[in-house]
Amino acid sequence: MQVSVNHSDGPRAASEPARRATMRDVAALAGVSIKTVSRVINGAPSVSDGLRDRVTGAIARLDFRPNLAASSLRRADGATRQIALLLEDVANPFSAALSRAVEDAARERGTLVFAGSLDEDPLRETELVRAATLHRVDGILLVPAGPDHGYLEREVRSGTPVVFADRPPRGLAADAVLATNEEGAREAVLHLADHGHTEIAFLGGERRISTSAERLAGYRAALAERGLAERPGRVADDLPDAGSAARAVAAMLDSGDPPTALFTAQNLVTIGAIRTLQERGLHGRVAVAGFDDFPMADLLLPRVTVVAQDVAGIGALAVRRLFARIAGDASPPREERVPTSLVVRGSGEIPPPPR
Amino acid sequence: MQVSVNHSDGPRAASEPARRATMRDVAALAGVSIKTVSRVINGAPSVSDGLRDRVTGAIARLDFRPNLAASSLRRADGATRQIALLLEDVANPFSAALSRAVEDAARERGTLVFAGSLDEDPLRETELVRAATLHRVDGILLVPAGPDHGYLEREVRSGTPVVFADRPPRGLAADAVLATNEEGAREAVLHLADHGHTEIAFLGGERRISTSAERLAGYRAALAERGLAERPGRVADDLPDAGSAARAVAAMLDSGDPPTALFTAQNLVTIGAIRTLQERGLHGRVAVAGFDDFPMADLLLPRVTVVAQDVAGIGALAVRRLFARIAGDASPPREERVPTSLVVRGSGEIPPPPR
DNA sequence: CTGTTAGCGCTTTCAG
DNA sequence: CTGAAAGCGCTAACAG
C-alpha cells in the first residue's frame, strides 16, 4: 500500500543488465533489518504480520530471489539442495528410468539433480565425483563404473553420503540398492527349461560388471536344479555390445549343436541376439528370454519375454536411502534387493523343435 | 619434502565427521597467505615455483577442494558452472538423447547440468525455472511446456540466458534451435505418395505443441504438391498418447474408406498405430512413415520408415548457443533449424493394395 | 518480536 | 611476486 521509498538505484535503462535484488535491497525497501527479511524468507514464525506483509510486498516488487548458494554457505547444515546422480549413460533406457525416479523423489524435497554419464569409464567416475564435491552436493547416487570405491571414503567422512544403485560398492562400506539378479536369471532359465528346453545358452554382458556374474550364477543354479549339464559352448559372457552378442549367437547357431533357447542376460545382448535370429528367419523358432525389459519389447514379433527389473523401484529406494543419510542416519550400511518379475510375452514360450 | 608444521587441528578420531579443509588451512600449512593459495588454485602465473610447490603439497596433504559456490559468490562474473536443462521427461528417448548431447558439451566446459522433467505441464516449467534461478545457474536450456514465455524476460535481463530447443519461444525474443518439422513431414508424405498411395492419413500429437502444427502443414503441402485432396476423415490430430493413436487408427480402418498409408507425426503416435496394425494383422499391408525415430524401429517387422530428427545435433547446437550467450554474446536472438532425414526401412515402401 | 555483529570460503581490490 | 583488508549474500549467535 503505502510506499515511502524512492527509486534507490538511479536511472535504469531497460536494456542494461539489471542487478539482482539482494536481501539488503528488500530490507531497505521494506524499512526493516536484513535479518527480518531472512526470517520471512525462511518462514520463521516470530515475525509480526505487519512487518511480514511489508517484506513480502518488497520481495514481490523487487522480484527478489534468495541466493541459495550464499545461504548454504553460511547455514549450519551447509545443505546445498543438490545431489549428483552418476550412472551409465543418461540416454540409455535403464539409466533414463532411474534418473526419472530420482528426480521425482528429489523434487519432493526441493532438491535439484545433477546427472552425469560415466560410460563405464572408471576415470569419468572419479572426475564426476570430484566435480560433484566441488559443487558441494548434499549426496551422491552412484551406479559405479570403477572396480574400487575406497577413494570415496574421504567424501563420506567429510559429510557427503554415497549410495550405490544397481551395483554394489567395493572397498567401501556403503548403502546399496540392487536387483535380485541371481534369482531373476534363475527364474528365466527355469521358465525356458519348463517349456521343454534342455539346450539353453547363456549370453551375458561385460564380465567385470557385478550384475553379469550374478546372472550367470542364476543360470547355473537353474541348470543344476533341472539336472541339466552346463556345456562350454553354451556360455558366451563378456559381450560388450549388441554387435558382439549378435556374432556370438551366430557362432552358436553355426555350431554343429545349436541351442534351442537363449537366455540373454542384458539389454543390448538381447537386442543383438534378436537381430541375428531375425536375419536367419529363426525368431519364431528359437526361444529367447532376456534380463531387463526394453522399449518395444512388446511390439516385436514374437513379443519378447523378459525378466523385468523394477528400475523405478530401485531408484526410489536408493534416493530414499540417500536422503536418510543426508538427514543424518548413521546406522550401518545396508544392502537392499528389489525383486525382478518375469514378463511372459511369447518369445520365451516357443517350444524346442521336435527331435 | 620438508614438513615443518605439526598437526594443527588436534586429535581427530577416524569416525568423527572431518571438517573439510579450507583455503585458510592450506595457507597455514604452506606458510603463505590465503591469496597465494587462491592464485595457485586459479592458475595465476605470478607465483614463484617454490611457493607454488609448497601450496600444491599442502593441498594434496589436506585433500583440499575449493568450494565452487563460495568462489562464484565473490567472483566478478558470478559464474556457478551449472546450467539447467528443462525438458519433457528425462525418461523418454528424445529427451534422453538431448540430455546426453547437452551433458557432453557442458562437460567440455567444466559445467554440470541439472536436468528437470516438465511432463508438458506449464506449472512445472515455471517452478523449475524458479528453482534454477535460486541456484543461480549460468543459463537455461528449455524445451518449453507452457504457452507463453514472457515471464522469462526478467531472468534474461538479470543475466540468465535462455535458449529454446525443439520448440520456439512465445512472447519472448530468445534463441531457438528447432527441427525442420514441415519439410520433414512433407518429405515423408511425398515418399508415401511416390509409392503409389493416394489415401494417406495424418495422425498427430497434441495440437498445442508447435511441432504438431508444423508437421500437419508439411502433410498438407505434400498432398497439394501431388494434387491429392485432403479429406476430413483422414486427419486425426491432437492425440495425446499411444492409446489414443491406436484408437484413432482403428476408427479409420473401420470406416468404409480406410487409408492405405499412415503418416504418424510423433513418436508415441507411431507406436500406437503400429500396435493397432499388428492386432489386425495389417502391419504388412498398410504403409507407415513416422516422424521421429525411436528405439527398436529397425527391429520391428516390417522395419519402420521414419523421418529422423538429429536430436544430438539439436542439443549440441542449442547448448552451444547457450554457452555463447553465457560468454556475453549480445547479438539478436536467432532461430536455427536442424535438418531431418528420411530413413527408409520398409514400412513406408509397402505399396497400396491393387484396386 | 526485532536488530546488530560476525563470519561462511572465497576473490577482489589495492598496497607493498 | 606477495599479502592485508574488504565484501559477495546470506544466516548464526547473541543481544535488546
mmCIF file of N, CA, C and O in Angstrom, chain A residues 298-349:
data_model
loop_
_atom_site.group_PDB
_atom_site.id
_atom_site.type_symbol
_atom_site.label_atom_id
_atom_site.label_comp_id
_atom_site.label_asym_id
_atom_site.label_seq_id
_atom_site.Cartn_x
_atom_site.Cartn_y
_atom_site.Cartn_z
ATOM 1 N N ASP A 298 7.442 -55.396 -26.394
ATOM 2 C CA ASP A 298 6.120 -55.980 -26.606
ATOM 3 C C ASP A 298 5.541 -55.622 -27.971
ATOM 4 O O ASP A 298 4.368 -55.863 -28.227
ATOM 5 N N LEU A 299 6.366 -55.044 -28.824
ATOM 6 C CA LEU A 299 5.901 -54.777 -30.191
ATOM 7 C C LEU A 299 6.632 -55.668 -31.191
ATOM 8 O O LEU A 299 6.213 -55.820 -32.333
ATOM 9 N N LEU A 300 7.749 -56.228 -30.757
ATOM 10 C CA LEU A 300 8.466 -57.149 -31.632
ATOM 11 C C LEU A 300 7.628 -58.404 -31.777
ATOM 12 O O LEU A 300 6.795 -58.713 -30.920
ATOM 13 N N LEU A 301 7.865 -59.120 -32.874
ATOM 14 C CA LEU A 301 7.142 -60.371 -33.083
ATOM 15 C C LEU A 301 8.138 -61.492 -33.267
ATOM 16 O O LEU A 301 8.929 -61.419 -34.195
ATOM 17 N N PRO A 302 8.175 -62.517 -32.450
ATOM 18 C CA PRO A 302 7.307 -62.645 -31.284
ATOM 19 C C PRO A 302 7.661 -61.608 -30.225
ATOM 20 O O PRO A 302 8.790 -61.157 -30.161
ATOM 21 N N ARG A 303 6.692 -61.271 -29.402
ATOM 22 C CA ARG A 303 6.946 -60.338 -28.316
ATOM 23 C C ARG A 303 7.935 -60.995 -27.340
ATOM 24 O O ARG A 303 7.919 -62.210 -27.165
ATOM 25 N N VAL A 304 8.762 -60.159 -26.745
ATOM 26 C CA VAL A 304 9.916 -60.713 -26.038
ATOM 27 C C VAL A 304 9.647 -60.927 -24.545
ATOM 28 O O VAL A 304 9.309 -59.988 -23.809
ATOM 29 N N THR A 305 9.802 -62.153 -24.132
ATOM 30 C CA THR A 305 9.693 -62.497 -22.714
ATOM 31 C C THR A 305 10.944 -62.031 -21.978
ATOM 32 O O THR A 305 12.062 -62.280 -22.436
ATOM 33 N N VAL A 306 10.737 -61.323 -20.879
ATOM 34 C CA VAL A 306 11.894 -60.808 -20.141
ATOM 35 C C VAL A 306 11.719 -60.949 -18.633
ATOM 36 O O VAL A 306 10.598 -61.133 -18.140
ATOM 37 N N VAL A 307 12.829 -60.856 -17.960
ATOM 38 C CA VAL A 307 12.817 -60.636 -16.525
ATOM 39 C C VAL A 307 12.942 -59.126 -16.349
ATOM 40 O O VAL A 307 13.983 -58.551 -16.659
ATOM 41 N N ALA A 308 11.870 -58.499 -15.907
ATOM 42 C CA ALA A 308 11.893 -57.039 -15.798
ATOM 43 C C ALA A 308 12.452 -56.621 -14.451
ATOM 44 O O ALA A 308 12.103 -57.183 -13.409
ATOM 45 N N GLN A 309 13.311 -55.613 -14.486
ATOM 46 C CA GLN A 309 13.769 -55.019 -13.244
ATOM 47 C C GLN A 309 12.821 -53.882 -12.884
ATOM 48 O O GLN A 309 12.328 -53.186 -13.765
ATOM 49 N N ASP A 310 12.652 -53.679 -11.622
ATOM 50 C CA ASP A 310 11.828 -52.560 -11.176
ATOM 51 C C ASP A 310 12.734 -51.337 -11.047
ATOM 52 O O ASP A 310 13.145 -50.964 -9.949
ATOM 53 N N VAL A 311 13.038 -50.760 -12.193
ATOM 54 C CA VAL A 311 14.024 -49.679 -12.211
ATOM 55 C C VAL A 311 13.574 -48.504 -11.356
ATOM 56 O O VAL A 311 14.341 -47.948 -10.564
ATOM 57 N N ALA A 312 12.320 -48.132 -11.522
ATOM 58 C CA ALA A 312 11.810 -47.014 -10.724
ATOM 59 C C ALA A 312 11.892 -47.346 -9.232
ATOM 60 O O ALA A 312 12.216 -46.487 -8.406
ATOM 61 N N GLY A 313 11.612 -48.594 -8.909
ATOM 62 C CA GLY A 313 11.692 -49.014 -7.514
ATOM 63 C C GLY A 313 13.114 -48.914 -6.976
ATOM 64 O O GLY A 313 13.332 -48.451 -5.851
ATOM 65 N N ILE A 314 14.059 -49.345 -7.780
ATOM 66 C CA ILE A 314 15.463 -49.253 -7.369
ATOM 67 C C ILE A 314 15.838 -47.792 -7.139
ATOM 68 O O ILE A 314 16.425 -47.429 -6.117
ATOM 69 N N GLY A 315 15.462 -46.945 -8.083
ATOM 70 C CA GLY A 315 15.794 -45.527 -7.963
ATOM 71 C C GLY A 315 15.156 -44.903 -6.741
ATOM 72 O O GLY A 315 15.805 -44.168 -5.981
ATOM 73 N N ALA A 316 13.887 -45.213 -6.559
ATOM 74 C CA ALA A 316 13.164 -44.609 -5.446
ATOM 75 C C ALA A 316 13.766 -45.030 -4.103
ATOM 76 O O ALA A 316 13.954 -44.212 -3.196
ATOM 77 N N LEU A 317 14.078 -46.312 -4.002
ATOM 78 C CA LEU A 317 14.631 -46.814 -2.751
ATOM 79 C C LEU A 317 16.017 -46.223 -2.492
ATOM 80 O O LEU A 317 16.351 -45.817 -1.366
ATOM 81 N N ALA A 318 16.805 -46.146 -3.557
ATOM 82 C CA ALA A 318 18.176 -45.641 -3.412
ATOM 83 C C ALA A 318 18.162 -44.172 -2.993
ATOM 84 O O ALA A 318 18.894 -43.767 -2.088
ATOM 85 N N VAL A 319 17.318 -43.391 -3.644
ATOM 86 C CA VAL A 319 17.312 -41.964 -3.330
ATOM 87 C C VAL A 319 16.744 -41.757 -1.925
ATOM 88 O O VAL A 319 17.151 -40.846 -1.195
ATOM 89 N N ARG A 320 15.887 -42.643 -1.538
ATOM 90 C CA ARG A 320 15.338 -42.570 -0.199
ATOM 91 C C ARG A 320 16.414 -42.826 0.861
ATOM 92 O O ARG A 320 16.504 -42.134 1.866
ATOM 93 N N ARG A 321 17.226 -43.814 0.603
ATOM 94 C CA ARG A 321 18.361 -44.084 1.478
ATOM 95 C C ARG A 321 19.291 -42.881 1.512
ATOM 96 O O ARG A 321 19.788 -42.473 2.554
ATOM 97 N N LEU A 322 19.515 -42.327 0.345
ATOM 98 C CA LEU A 322 20.428 -41.185 0.273
ATOM 99 C C LEU A 322 19.914 -40.031 1.127
ATOM 100 O O LEU A 322 20.666 -39.454 1.913
ATOM 101 N N PHE A 323 18.640 -39.744 1.006
ATOM 102 C CA PHE A 323 18.100 -38.632 1.796
ATOM 103 C C PHE A 323 18.107 -38.970 3.286
ATOM 104 O O PHE A 323 18.268 -38.074 4.124
ATOM 105 N N ALA A 324 17.949 -40.228 3.599
ATOM 106 C CA ALA A 324 18.049 -40.612 5.008
ATOM 107 C C ALA A 324 19.463 -40.327 5.527
ATOM 108 O O ALA A 324 19.645 -39.778 6.615
ATOM 109 N N ARG A 325 20.452 -40.685 4.727
ATOM 110 C CA ARG A 325 21.844 -40.411 5.129
ATOM 111 C C ARG A 325 22.088 -38.916 5.240
ATOM 112 O O ARG A 325 22.737 -38.430 6.167
ATOM 113 N N ILE A 326 21.579 -38.173 4.281
ATOM 114 C CA ILE A 326 21.746 -36.727 4.306
ATOM 115 C C ILE A 326 21.127 -36.147 5.574
ATOM 116 O O ILE A 326 21.661 -35.235 6.191
ATOM 117 N N ALA A 327 20.007 -36.757 5.969
ATOM 118 C CA ALA A 327 19.328 -36.277 7.169
ATOM 119 C C ALA A 327 20.048 -36.700 8.449
ATOM 120 O O ALA A 327 19.645 -36.332 9.542
ATOM 121 N N GLY A 328 21.113 -37.499 8.297
ATOM 122 C CA GLY A 328 21.900 -37.819 9.467
ATOM 123 C C GLY A 328 21.865 -39.267 9.915
ATOM 124 O O GLY A 328 22.501 -39.625 10.903
ATOM 125 N N ASP A 329 21.139 -40.102 9.215
ATOM 126 C CA ASP A 329 21.082 -41.525 9.562
ATOM 127 C C ASP A 329 22.497 -42.101 9.591
ATOM 128 O O ASP A 329 23.211 -42.061 8.596
ATOM 129 N N ALA A 330 22.902 -42.620 10.740
ATOM 130 C CA ALA A 330 24.266 -43.126 10.872
ATOM 131 C C ALA A 330 24.271 -44.626 11.132
ATOM 132 O O ALA A 330 25.250 -45.186 11.614
ATOM 133 N N SER A 331 23.185 -45.286 10.811
ATOM 134 C CA SER A 331 23.124 -46.739 11.010
ATOM 135 C C SER A 331 24.089 -47.437 10.058
ATOM 136 O O SER A 331 24.559 -46.828 9.098
ATOM 137 N N PRO A 332 24.394 -48.706 10.335
ATOM 138 C CA PRO A 332 25.352 -49.417 9.473
ATOM 139 C C PRO A 332 24.825 -49.481 8.037
ATOM 140 O O PRO A 332 23.616 -49.564 7.826
ATOM 141 N N PRO A 333 25.718 -49.455 7.069
ATOM 142 C CA PRO A 333 25.310 -49.548 5.674
ATOM 143 C C PRO A 333 24.519 -50.823 5.427
ATOM 144 O O PRO A 333 24.792 -51.853 6.038
ATOM 145 N N ARG A 334 23.556 -50.733 4.578
ATOM 146 C CA ARG A 334 22.783 -51.934 4.294
ATOM 147 C C ARG A 334 22.647 -52.162 2.790
ATOM 148 O O ARG A 334 22.722 -51.233 1.987
ATOM 149 N N GLU A 335 22.450 -53.423 2.447
ATOM 150 C CA GLU A 335 22.216 -53.764 1.046
ATOM 151 C C GLU A 335 20.767 -54.172 0.911
ATOM 152 O O GLU A 335 20.290 -55.039 1.637
ATOM 153 N N GLU A 336 20.066 -53.547 -0.025
ATOM 154 C CA GLU A 336 18.672 -53.910 -0.233
ATOM 155 C C GLU A 336 18.523 -54.489 -1.630
ATOM 156 O O GLU A 336 19.199 -54.061 -2.559
ATOM 157 N N ARG A 337 17.625 -55.455 -1.751
ATOM 158 C CA ARG A 337 17.403 -56.086 -3.049
ATOM 159 C C ARG A 337 15.979 -55.832 -3.494
ATOM 160 O O ARG A 337 15.029 -56.050 -2.727
ATOM 161 N N VAL A 338 15.819 -55.397 -4.709
ATOM 162 C CA VAL A 338 14.493 -55.157 -5.279
ATOM 163 C C VAL A 338 14.171 -56.315 -6.215
ATOM 164 O O VAL A 338 14.961 -56.618 -7.110
ATOM 165 N N PRO A 339 13.037 -56.962 -6.015
ATOM 166 C CA PRO A 339 12.730 -58.151 -6.807
ATOM 167 C C PRO A 339 12.464 -57.854 -8.286
ATOM 168 O O PRO A 339 11.936 -56.805 -8.628
ATOM 169 N N THR A 340 12.828 -58.796 -9.116
ATOM 170 C CA THR A 340 12.512 -58.739 -10.538
ATOM 171 C C THR A 340 11.202 -59.487 -10.766
ATOM 172 O O THR A 340 10.690 -60.145 -9.860
ATOM 173 N N SER A 341 10.688 -59.376 -11.986
ATOM 174 C CA SER A 341 9.482 -60.157 -12.270
ATOM 175 C C SER A 341 9.509 -60.651 -13.718
ATOM 176 O O SER A 341 9.933 -59.935 -14.624
ATOM 177 N N LEU A 342 9.077 -61.862 -13.880
ATOM 178 C CA LEU A 342 9.069 -62.462 -15.217
ATOM 179 C C LEU A 342 7.875 -61.929 -15.991
ATOM 180 O O LEU A 342 6.739 -61.990 -15.527
ATOM 181 N N VAL A 343 8.136 -61.405 -17.180
ATOM 182 C CA VAL A 343 7.062 -60.900 -18.027
ATOM 183 C C VAL A 343 6.957 -61.816 -19.244
ATOM 184 O O VAL A 343 7.813 -61.809 -20.129
ATOM 185 N N VAL A 344 5.905 -62.622 -19.244
ATOM 186 C CA VAL A 344 5.737 -63.638 -20.289
ATOM 187 C C VAL A 344 5.058 -62.997 -21.496
ATOM 188 O O VAL A 344 3.956 -62.466 -21.374
ATOM 189 N N ARG A 345 5.724 -63.043 -22.652
ATOM 190 C CA ARG A 345 5.156 -62.363 -23.808
ATOM 191 C C ARG A 345 5.093 -63.214 -25.070
ATOM 192 O O ARG A 345 4.409 -62.864 -26.019
ATOM 193 N N GLY A 346 5.855 -64.283 -25.073
ATOM 194 C CA GLY A 346 5.785 -65.116 -26.277
ATOM 195 C C GLY A 346 7.116 -65.740 -26.660
ATOM 196 O O GLY A 346 7.198 -66.951 -26.875
ATOM 197 N N SER A 347 8.176 -64.951 -26.705
ATOM 198 C CA SER A 347 9.446 -65.490 -27.197
ATOM 199 C C SER A 347 10.026 -66.559 -26.273
ATOM 200 O O SER A 347 10.773 -67.425 -26.724
ATOM 201 N N GLY A 348 9.649 -66.492 -25.025
ATOM 202 C CA GLY A 348 10.195 -67.459 -24.075
ATOM 203 C C GLY A 348 9.387 -68.740 -23.989
ATOM 204 O O GLY A 348 9.747 -69.671 -23.262
ATOM 205 N N GLU A 349 8.274 -68.769 -24.728
ATOM 206 C CA GLU A 349 7.390 -69.932 -24.632
ATOM 207 C C GLU A 349 7.427 -70.765 -25.912
ATOM 208 O O GLU A 349 6.641 -71.709 -26.079
#
